[in-house]
CSV table of C-alpha atoms and ligand atoms in Angstrom, one decimal:
chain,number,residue,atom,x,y,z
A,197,UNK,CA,22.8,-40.6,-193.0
A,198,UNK,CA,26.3,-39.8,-192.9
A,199,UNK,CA,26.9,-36.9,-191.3
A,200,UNK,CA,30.8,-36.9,-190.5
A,201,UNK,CA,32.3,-35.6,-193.8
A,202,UNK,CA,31.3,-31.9,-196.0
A,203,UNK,CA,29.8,-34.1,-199.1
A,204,UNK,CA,26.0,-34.9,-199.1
A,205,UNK,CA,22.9,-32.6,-198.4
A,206,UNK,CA,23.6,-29.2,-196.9
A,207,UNK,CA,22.0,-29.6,-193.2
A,208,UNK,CA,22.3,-28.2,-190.1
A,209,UNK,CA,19.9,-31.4,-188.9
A,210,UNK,CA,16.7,-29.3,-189.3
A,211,UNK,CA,13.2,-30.7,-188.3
A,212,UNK,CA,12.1,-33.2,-185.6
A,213,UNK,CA,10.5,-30.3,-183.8
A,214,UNK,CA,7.9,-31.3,-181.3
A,215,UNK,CA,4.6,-31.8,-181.1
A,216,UNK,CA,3.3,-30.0,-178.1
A,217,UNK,CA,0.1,-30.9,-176.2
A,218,UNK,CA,-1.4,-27.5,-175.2
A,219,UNK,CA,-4.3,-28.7,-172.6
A,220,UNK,CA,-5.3,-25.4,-170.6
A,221,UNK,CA,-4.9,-23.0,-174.1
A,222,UNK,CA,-7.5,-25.9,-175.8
A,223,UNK,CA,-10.0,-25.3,-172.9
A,224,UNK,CA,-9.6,-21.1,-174.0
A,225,UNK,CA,-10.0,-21.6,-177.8
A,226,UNK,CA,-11.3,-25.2,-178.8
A,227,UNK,CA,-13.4,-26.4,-175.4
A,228,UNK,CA,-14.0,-29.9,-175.7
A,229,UNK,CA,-11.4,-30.3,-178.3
A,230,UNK,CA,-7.7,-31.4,-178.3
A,231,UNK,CA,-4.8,-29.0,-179.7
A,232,UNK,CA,-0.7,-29.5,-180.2
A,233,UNK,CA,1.4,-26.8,-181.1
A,234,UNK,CA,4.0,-27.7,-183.4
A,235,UNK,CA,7.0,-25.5,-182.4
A,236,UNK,CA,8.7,-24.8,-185.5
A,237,UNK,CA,10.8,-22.3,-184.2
A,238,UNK,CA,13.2,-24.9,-182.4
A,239,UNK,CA,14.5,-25.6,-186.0
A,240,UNK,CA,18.3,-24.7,-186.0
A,241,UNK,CA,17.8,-20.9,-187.1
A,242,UNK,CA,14.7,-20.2,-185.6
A,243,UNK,CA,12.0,-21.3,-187.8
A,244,UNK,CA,10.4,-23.7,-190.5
A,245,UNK,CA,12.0,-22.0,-193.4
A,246,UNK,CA,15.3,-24.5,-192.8
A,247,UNK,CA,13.4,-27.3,-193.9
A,248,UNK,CA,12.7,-26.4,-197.3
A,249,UNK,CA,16.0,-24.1,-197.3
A,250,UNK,CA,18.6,-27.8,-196.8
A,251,UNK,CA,16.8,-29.0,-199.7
A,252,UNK,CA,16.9,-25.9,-201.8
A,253,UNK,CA,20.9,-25.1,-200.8
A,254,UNK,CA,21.6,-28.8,-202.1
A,255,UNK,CA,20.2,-28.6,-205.7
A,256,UNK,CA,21.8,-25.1,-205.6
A,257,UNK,CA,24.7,-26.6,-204.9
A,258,UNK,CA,24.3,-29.9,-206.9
A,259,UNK,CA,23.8,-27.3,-209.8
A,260,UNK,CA,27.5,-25.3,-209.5
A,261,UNK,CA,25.8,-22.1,-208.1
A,262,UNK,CA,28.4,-20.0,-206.2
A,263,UNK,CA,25.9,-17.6,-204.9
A,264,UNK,CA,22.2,-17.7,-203.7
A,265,UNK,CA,19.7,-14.6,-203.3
A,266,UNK,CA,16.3,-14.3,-201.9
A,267,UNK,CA,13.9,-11.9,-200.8
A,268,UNK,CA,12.1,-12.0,-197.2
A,269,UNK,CA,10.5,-10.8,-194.6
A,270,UNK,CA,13.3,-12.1,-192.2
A,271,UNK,CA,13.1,-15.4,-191.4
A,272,UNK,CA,14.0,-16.7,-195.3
A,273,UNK,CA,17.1,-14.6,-194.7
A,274,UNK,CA,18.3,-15.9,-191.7
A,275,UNK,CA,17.7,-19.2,-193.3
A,276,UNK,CA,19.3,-18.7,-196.6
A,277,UNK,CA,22.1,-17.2,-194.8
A,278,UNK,CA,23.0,-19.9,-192.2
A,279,UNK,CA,22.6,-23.0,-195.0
A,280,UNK,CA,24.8,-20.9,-197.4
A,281,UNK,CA,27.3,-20.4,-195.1
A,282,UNK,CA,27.5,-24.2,-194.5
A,283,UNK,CA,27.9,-24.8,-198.5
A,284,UNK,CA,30.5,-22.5,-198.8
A,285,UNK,CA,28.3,-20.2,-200.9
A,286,UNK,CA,27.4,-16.3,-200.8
A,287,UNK,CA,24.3,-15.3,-200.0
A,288,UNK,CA,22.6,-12.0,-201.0
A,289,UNK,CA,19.3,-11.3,-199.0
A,290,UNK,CA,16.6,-8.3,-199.6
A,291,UNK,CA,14.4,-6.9,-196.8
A,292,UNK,CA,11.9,-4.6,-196.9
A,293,UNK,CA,13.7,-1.4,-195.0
A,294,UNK,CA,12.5,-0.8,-191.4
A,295,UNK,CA,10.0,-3.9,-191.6
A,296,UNK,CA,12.2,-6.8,-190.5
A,297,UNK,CA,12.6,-8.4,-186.6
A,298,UNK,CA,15.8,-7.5,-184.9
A,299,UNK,CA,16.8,-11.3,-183.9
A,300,UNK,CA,16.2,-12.2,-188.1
A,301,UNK,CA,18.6,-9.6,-189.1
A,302,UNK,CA,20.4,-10.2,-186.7
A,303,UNK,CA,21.0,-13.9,-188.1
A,304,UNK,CA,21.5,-12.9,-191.3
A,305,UNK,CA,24.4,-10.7,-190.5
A,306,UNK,CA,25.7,-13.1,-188.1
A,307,UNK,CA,25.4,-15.9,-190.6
A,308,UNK,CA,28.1,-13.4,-193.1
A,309,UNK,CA,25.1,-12.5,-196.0
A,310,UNK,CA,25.1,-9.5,-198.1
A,311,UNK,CA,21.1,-8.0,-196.6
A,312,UNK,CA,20.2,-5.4,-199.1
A,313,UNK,CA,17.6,-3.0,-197.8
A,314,UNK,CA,14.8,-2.5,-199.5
A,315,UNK,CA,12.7,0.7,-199.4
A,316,UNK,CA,9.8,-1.1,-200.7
A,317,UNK,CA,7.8,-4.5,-199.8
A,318,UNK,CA,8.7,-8.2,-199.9
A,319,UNK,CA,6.4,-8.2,-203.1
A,320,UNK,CA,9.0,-5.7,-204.4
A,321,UNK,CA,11.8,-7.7,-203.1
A,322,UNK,CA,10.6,-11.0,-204.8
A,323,UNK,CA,10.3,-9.4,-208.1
A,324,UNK,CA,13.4,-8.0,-207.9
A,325,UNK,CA,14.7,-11.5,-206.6
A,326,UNK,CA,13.0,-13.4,-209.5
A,327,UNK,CA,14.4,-11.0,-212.5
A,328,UNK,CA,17.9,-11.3,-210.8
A,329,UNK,CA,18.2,-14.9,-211.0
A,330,UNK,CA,17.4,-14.7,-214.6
A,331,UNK,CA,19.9,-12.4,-215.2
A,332,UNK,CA,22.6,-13.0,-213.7
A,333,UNK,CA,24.1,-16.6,-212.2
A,334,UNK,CA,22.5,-16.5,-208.8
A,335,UNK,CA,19.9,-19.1,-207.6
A,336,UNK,CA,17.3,-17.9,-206.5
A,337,UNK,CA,16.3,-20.2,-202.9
A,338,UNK,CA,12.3,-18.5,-202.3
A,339,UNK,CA,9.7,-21.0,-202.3
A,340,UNK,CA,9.0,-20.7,-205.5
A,341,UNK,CA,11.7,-22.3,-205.7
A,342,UNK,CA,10.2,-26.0,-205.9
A,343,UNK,CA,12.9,-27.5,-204.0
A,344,UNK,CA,12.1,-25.8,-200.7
A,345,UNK,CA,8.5,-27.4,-200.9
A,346,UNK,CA,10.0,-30.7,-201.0
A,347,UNK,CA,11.9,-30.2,-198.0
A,348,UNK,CA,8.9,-28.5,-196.2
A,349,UNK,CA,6.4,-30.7,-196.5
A,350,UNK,CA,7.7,-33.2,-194.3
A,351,UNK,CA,6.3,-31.4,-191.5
A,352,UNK,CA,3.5,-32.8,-192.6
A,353,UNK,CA,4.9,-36.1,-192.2
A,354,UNK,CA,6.3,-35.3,-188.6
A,355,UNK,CA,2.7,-34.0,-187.5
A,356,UNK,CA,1.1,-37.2,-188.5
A,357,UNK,CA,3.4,-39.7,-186.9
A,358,UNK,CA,4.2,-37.5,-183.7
A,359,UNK,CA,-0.2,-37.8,-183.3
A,360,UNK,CA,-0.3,-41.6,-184.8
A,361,UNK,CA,-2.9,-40.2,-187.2
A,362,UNK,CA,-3.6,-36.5,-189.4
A,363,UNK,CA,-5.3,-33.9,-187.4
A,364,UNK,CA,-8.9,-33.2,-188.2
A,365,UNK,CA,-7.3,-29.3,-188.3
A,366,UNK,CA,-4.1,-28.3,-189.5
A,367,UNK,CA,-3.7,-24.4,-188.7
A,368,UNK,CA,-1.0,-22.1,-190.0
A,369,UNK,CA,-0.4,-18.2,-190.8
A,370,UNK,CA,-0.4,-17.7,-194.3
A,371,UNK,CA,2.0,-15.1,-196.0
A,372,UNK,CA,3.5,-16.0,-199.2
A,373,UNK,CA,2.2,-19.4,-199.5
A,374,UNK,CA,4.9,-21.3,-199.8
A,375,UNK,CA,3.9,-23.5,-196.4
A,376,UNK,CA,0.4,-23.9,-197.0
A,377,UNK,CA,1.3,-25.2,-200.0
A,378,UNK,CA,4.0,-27.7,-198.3
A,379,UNK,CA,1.8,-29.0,-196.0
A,380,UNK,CA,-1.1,-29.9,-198.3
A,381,UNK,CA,1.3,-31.7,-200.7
A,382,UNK,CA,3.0,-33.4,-197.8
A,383,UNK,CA,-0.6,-34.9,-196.3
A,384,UNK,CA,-1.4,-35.7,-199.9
A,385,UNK,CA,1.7,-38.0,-200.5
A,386,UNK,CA,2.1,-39.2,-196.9
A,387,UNK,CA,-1.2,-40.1,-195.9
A,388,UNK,CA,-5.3,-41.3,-197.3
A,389,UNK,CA,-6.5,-39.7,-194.3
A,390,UNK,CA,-6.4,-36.0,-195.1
A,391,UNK,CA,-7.1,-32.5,-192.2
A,392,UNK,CA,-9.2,-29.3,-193.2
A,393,UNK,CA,-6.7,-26.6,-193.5
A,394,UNK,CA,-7.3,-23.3,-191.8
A,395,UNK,CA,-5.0,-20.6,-192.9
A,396,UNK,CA,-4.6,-17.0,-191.0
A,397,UNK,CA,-3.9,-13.8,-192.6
A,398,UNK,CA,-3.1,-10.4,-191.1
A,399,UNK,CA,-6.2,-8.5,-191.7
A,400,UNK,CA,-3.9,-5.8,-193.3
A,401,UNK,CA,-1.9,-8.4,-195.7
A,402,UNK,CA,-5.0,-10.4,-196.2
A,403,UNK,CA,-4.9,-10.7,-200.3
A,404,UNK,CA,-6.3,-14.1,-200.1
A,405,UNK,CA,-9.1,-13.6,-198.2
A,406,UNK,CA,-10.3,-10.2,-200.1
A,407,UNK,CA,-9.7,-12.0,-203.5
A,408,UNK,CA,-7.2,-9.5,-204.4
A,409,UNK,CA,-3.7,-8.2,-204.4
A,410,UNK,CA,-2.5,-5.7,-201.5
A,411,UNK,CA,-0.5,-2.9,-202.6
A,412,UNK,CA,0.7,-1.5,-199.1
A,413,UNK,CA,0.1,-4.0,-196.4
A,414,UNK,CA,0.5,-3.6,-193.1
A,415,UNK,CA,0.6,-5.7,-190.0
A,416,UNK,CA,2.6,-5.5,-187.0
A,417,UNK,CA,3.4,-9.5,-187.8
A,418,UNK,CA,6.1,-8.1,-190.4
A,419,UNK,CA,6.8,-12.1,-191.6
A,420,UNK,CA,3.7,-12.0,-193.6
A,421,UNK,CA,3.3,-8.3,-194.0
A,422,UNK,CA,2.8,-9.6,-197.8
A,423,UNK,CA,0.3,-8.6,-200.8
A,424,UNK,CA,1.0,-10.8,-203.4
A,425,UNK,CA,1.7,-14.4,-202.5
A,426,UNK,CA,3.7,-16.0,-204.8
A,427,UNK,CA,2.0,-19.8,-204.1
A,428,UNK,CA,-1.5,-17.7,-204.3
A,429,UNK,CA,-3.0,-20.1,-206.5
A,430,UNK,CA,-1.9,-23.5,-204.5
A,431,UNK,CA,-2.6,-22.0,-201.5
A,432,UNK,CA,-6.3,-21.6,-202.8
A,433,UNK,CA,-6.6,-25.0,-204.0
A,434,UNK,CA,-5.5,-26.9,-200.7
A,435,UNK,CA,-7.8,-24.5,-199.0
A,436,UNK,CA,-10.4,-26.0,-201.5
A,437,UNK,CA,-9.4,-29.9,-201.7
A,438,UNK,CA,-9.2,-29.8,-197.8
A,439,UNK,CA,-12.6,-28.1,-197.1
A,440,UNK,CA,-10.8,-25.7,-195.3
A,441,UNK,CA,-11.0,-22.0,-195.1
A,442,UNK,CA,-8.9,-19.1,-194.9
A,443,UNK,CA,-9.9,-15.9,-193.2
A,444,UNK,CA,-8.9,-12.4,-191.7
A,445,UNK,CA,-6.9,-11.7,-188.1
A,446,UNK,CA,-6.3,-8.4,-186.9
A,447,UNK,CA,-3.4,-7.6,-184.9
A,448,UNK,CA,-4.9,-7.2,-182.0
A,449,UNK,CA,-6.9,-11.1,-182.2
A,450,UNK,CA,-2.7,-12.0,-183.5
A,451,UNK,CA,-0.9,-10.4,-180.6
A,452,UNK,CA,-3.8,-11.7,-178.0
A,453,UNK,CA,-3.2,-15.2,-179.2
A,454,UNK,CA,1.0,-14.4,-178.9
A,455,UNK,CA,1.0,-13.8,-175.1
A,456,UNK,CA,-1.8,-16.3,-174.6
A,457,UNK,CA,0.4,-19.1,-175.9
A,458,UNK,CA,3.4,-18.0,-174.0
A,459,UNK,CA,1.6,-16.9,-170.8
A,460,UNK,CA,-0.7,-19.7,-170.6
A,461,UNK,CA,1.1,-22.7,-172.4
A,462,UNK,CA,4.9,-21.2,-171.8
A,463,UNK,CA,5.5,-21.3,-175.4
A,464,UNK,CA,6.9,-18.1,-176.9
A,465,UNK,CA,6.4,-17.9,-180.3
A,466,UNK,CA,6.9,-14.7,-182.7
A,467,UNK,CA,3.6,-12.7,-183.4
A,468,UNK,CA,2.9,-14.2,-187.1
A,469,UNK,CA,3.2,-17.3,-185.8
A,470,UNK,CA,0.1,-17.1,-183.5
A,471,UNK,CA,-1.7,-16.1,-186.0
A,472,UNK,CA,-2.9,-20.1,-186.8
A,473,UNK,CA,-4.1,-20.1,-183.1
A,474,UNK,CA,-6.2,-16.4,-183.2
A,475,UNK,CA,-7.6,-17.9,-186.7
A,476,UNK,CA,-8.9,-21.0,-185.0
A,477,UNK,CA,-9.9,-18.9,-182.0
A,478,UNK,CA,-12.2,-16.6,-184.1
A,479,UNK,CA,-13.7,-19.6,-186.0
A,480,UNK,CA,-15.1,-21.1,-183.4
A,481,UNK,CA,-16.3,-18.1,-182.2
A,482,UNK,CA,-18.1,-17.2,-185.1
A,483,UNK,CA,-19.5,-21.0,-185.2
A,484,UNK,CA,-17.4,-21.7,-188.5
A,485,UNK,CA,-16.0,-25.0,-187.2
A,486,UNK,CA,-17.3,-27.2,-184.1
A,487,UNK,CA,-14.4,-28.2,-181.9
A,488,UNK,CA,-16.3,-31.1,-180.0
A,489,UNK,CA,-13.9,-34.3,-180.0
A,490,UNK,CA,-11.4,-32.6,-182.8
A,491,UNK,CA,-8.2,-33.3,-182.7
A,492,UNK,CA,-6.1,-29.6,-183.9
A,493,UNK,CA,-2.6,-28.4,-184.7
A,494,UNK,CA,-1.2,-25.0,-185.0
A,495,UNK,CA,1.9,-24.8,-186.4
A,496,UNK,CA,4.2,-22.4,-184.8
A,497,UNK,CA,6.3,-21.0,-187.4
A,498,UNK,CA,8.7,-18.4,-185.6
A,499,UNK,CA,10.6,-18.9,-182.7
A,500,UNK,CA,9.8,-15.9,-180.3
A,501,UNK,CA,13.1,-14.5,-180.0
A,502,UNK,CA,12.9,-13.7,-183.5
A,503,UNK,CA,11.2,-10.5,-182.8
A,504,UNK,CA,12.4,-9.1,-179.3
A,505,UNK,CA,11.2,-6.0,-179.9
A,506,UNK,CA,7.5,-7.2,-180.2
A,507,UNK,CA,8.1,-9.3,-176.6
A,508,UNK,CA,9.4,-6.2,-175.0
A,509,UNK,CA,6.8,-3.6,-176.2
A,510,UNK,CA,3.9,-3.6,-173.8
A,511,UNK,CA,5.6,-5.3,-170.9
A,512,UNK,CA,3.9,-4.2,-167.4
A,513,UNK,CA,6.9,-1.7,-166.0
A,514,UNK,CA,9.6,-3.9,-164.6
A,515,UNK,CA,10.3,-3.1,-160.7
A,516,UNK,CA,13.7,-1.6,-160.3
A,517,UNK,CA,15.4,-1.8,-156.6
A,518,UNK,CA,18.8,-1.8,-154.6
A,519,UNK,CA,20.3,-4.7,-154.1
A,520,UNK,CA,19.1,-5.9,-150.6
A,521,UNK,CA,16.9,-8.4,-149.2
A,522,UNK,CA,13.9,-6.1,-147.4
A,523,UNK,CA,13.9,-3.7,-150.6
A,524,UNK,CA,12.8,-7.2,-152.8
A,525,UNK,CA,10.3,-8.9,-150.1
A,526,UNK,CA,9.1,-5.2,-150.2
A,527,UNK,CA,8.7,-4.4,-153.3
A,528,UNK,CA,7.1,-7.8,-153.6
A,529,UNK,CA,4.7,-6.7,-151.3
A,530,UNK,CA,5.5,-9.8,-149.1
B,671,F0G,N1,5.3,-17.4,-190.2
B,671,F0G,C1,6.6,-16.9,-190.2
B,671,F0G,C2,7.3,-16.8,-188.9
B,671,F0G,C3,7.2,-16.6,-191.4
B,671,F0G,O1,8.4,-16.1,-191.4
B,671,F0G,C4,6.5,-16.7,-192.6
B,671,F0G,C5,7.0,-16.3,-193.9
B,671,F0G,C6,5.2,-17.2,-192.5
B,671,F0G,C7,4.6,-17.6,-191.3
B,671,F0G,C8,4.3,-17.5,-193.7
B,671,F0G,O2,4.7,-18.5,-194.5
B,671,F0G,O3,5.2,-17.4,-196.6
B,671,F0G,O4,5.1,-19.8,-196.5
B,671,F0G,O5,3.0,-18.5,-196.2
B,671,F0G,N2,8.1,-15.7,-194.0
B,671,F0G,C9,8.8,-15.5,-195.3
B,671,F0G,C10,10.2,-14.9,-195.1
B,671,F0G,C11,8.0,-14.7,-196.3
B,671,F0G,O6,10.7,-14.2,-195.9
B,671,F0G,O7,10.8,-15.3,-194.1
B,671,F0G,P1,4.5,-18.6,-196.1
């Protein structure tokens, strides 16, 4: 691909993210089985949404838009914002008020977007979103939007050449759908050999897995604090193709699995995105799937930076001390 000139796809050279063997966290939540992380959150703004969002900028921009718009729960934002940017184009994002990680607005405003508060949820965003775009000439860049599935089901692809074969497990949070959805047509087209998915919901945002909508959720993993997932119905027929299952995670099982994988494996992820790993966790648990000789993959959707505020919040005290020697090997205790 030609890189050197401003004509061709909008990209900021998203994907190739690794595949990470995670040896001693396997032996904690899949004994006897193997398990990868793949780190989506080394994509160039932080996390898997800027695969599907070079694909979606260049139709929007192969189609004369002059401005984009989307609703989100952060990471969308910060997305949308950096690939408008490089297309020249303006970008209006909603949030829901209060509910969005510091380090995602923060890359919104950074990236020069218009972020509109919202003093609802994403669900009210997206509708709001969706009626825009057919109002008014703005192009609307969420995944229903099918041009961001396109570009994010090739991490589909990735997973299954970084391992030389699918996964038996693919693992992933599941908020509004959109990647479930990405994934499953990605292993459809890229491969005969297919993996059960296993999708994760906050046990307050959990429309799926109750069977119906959520007026108020609530989760302290804000990206998929959602009620109404736009790719509902997809998302239920992968689960079903792929003799899968979706199910419930509460907070606590969410933020366990967070500092496990960052304390245990040294990879800092934001809070929704362990929810994949505290899914599997409870599964095998609860004797839903047998890890014996399985191969699994979570898929790390967030980069832990994201959500600062979350990292910082139940810290142990740090030690404070003047600046000598004695005062550290003291305080040290050593
Ligand atoms: N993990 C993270 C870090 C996310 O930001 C999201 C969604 C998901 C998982 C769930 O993915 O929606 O495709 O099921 N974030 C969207 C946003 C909603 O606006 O950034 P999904």
């Amino acid at each position: 691909m030609d890189i050197s000139h401003s004509v061709g796809p909008v990209t900021l050279l998203e994907g190739n993210t690794p595949l990470i063997p995670a040896p001693r966290l396997a032996e904690m939540v899949v004994p006897g089985g193997k398990l990868f992380l793949k780190y989506e959150g080394l994509n160039p703004t932080g996390s898997f949404k800027d695969r599907g969002m070079t694909t979606a900028m260049t139709q929007a921009v192969a189609d004369g838009a002059k401005t984009v718009i989307c609703a989100s729960t952060g990471n969308t934002a910060a997305s949308a914002a950096a690939y408008a940017a490089r297309a020249g184009m303006k970008c209006v994002v909603l949030v829901p008020d209060g509910k969005i990680a510091l380090g995602k607005l923060a890359g919104a405003i950074a990236y020069g977007a218009q972020v509109v508060t919202v003093l609802g949820s994403f669900d009210d965003g997206l509708r709001m979103v969706r009626e825009a775009s057919e109002k008014a000439p703005i192009a609307l860049v969420n995944s229903v939007n099918p041009a961001r599935i396109q570009g994010q089901k090739t991490a589909a692809w990735e997973v299954t050449e970084q391992l030389g074969t699918v996964p038996d497990w693919l693992c992933l949070p599941v908020g509004n759908a959109g990647n479930i959805t990405a994934y499953w047509l990605g292993f459809c087209e890229g491969s005969l050999l297919l993996p059960q998915l296993l999708g994760a919901q906050a046990a307050g945002a959990a429309p799926i897995v109750l069977g119906k909508a959520v007026e108020n959720p609530d989760t302290k993993a804000t990206a998929i604090r959602i009620g109404n997932p736009a790719r509902w119905t997809e998302a239920v027929a992968a689960l079903k193709e792929s003799n899968g299952h979706i199910l419930a995670v509460s907070d606590e099982e969410i933020f366990a699995a967070y500092h496990a994988l960052a304390k245990v494996e040294g990879v800092f992820c934001e809070p929704s995105s362990a929810a994949g790993v505290a899914g599997l966790l409870k599964s095998v648990k609860e004797g839903r799937l047998d890890p014996e000789g399985k191969t699994f993959v979570c898929v790390l959707t967030g980069h832990g930076l994201k959500d600062p505020d979350s990292a910082v919040a139940d810290a142990p005290t740090t030690i404070s001390i003047p600046p000598d020697t004695d005062s550290l090997l003291k305080a040290l205790a050593l």
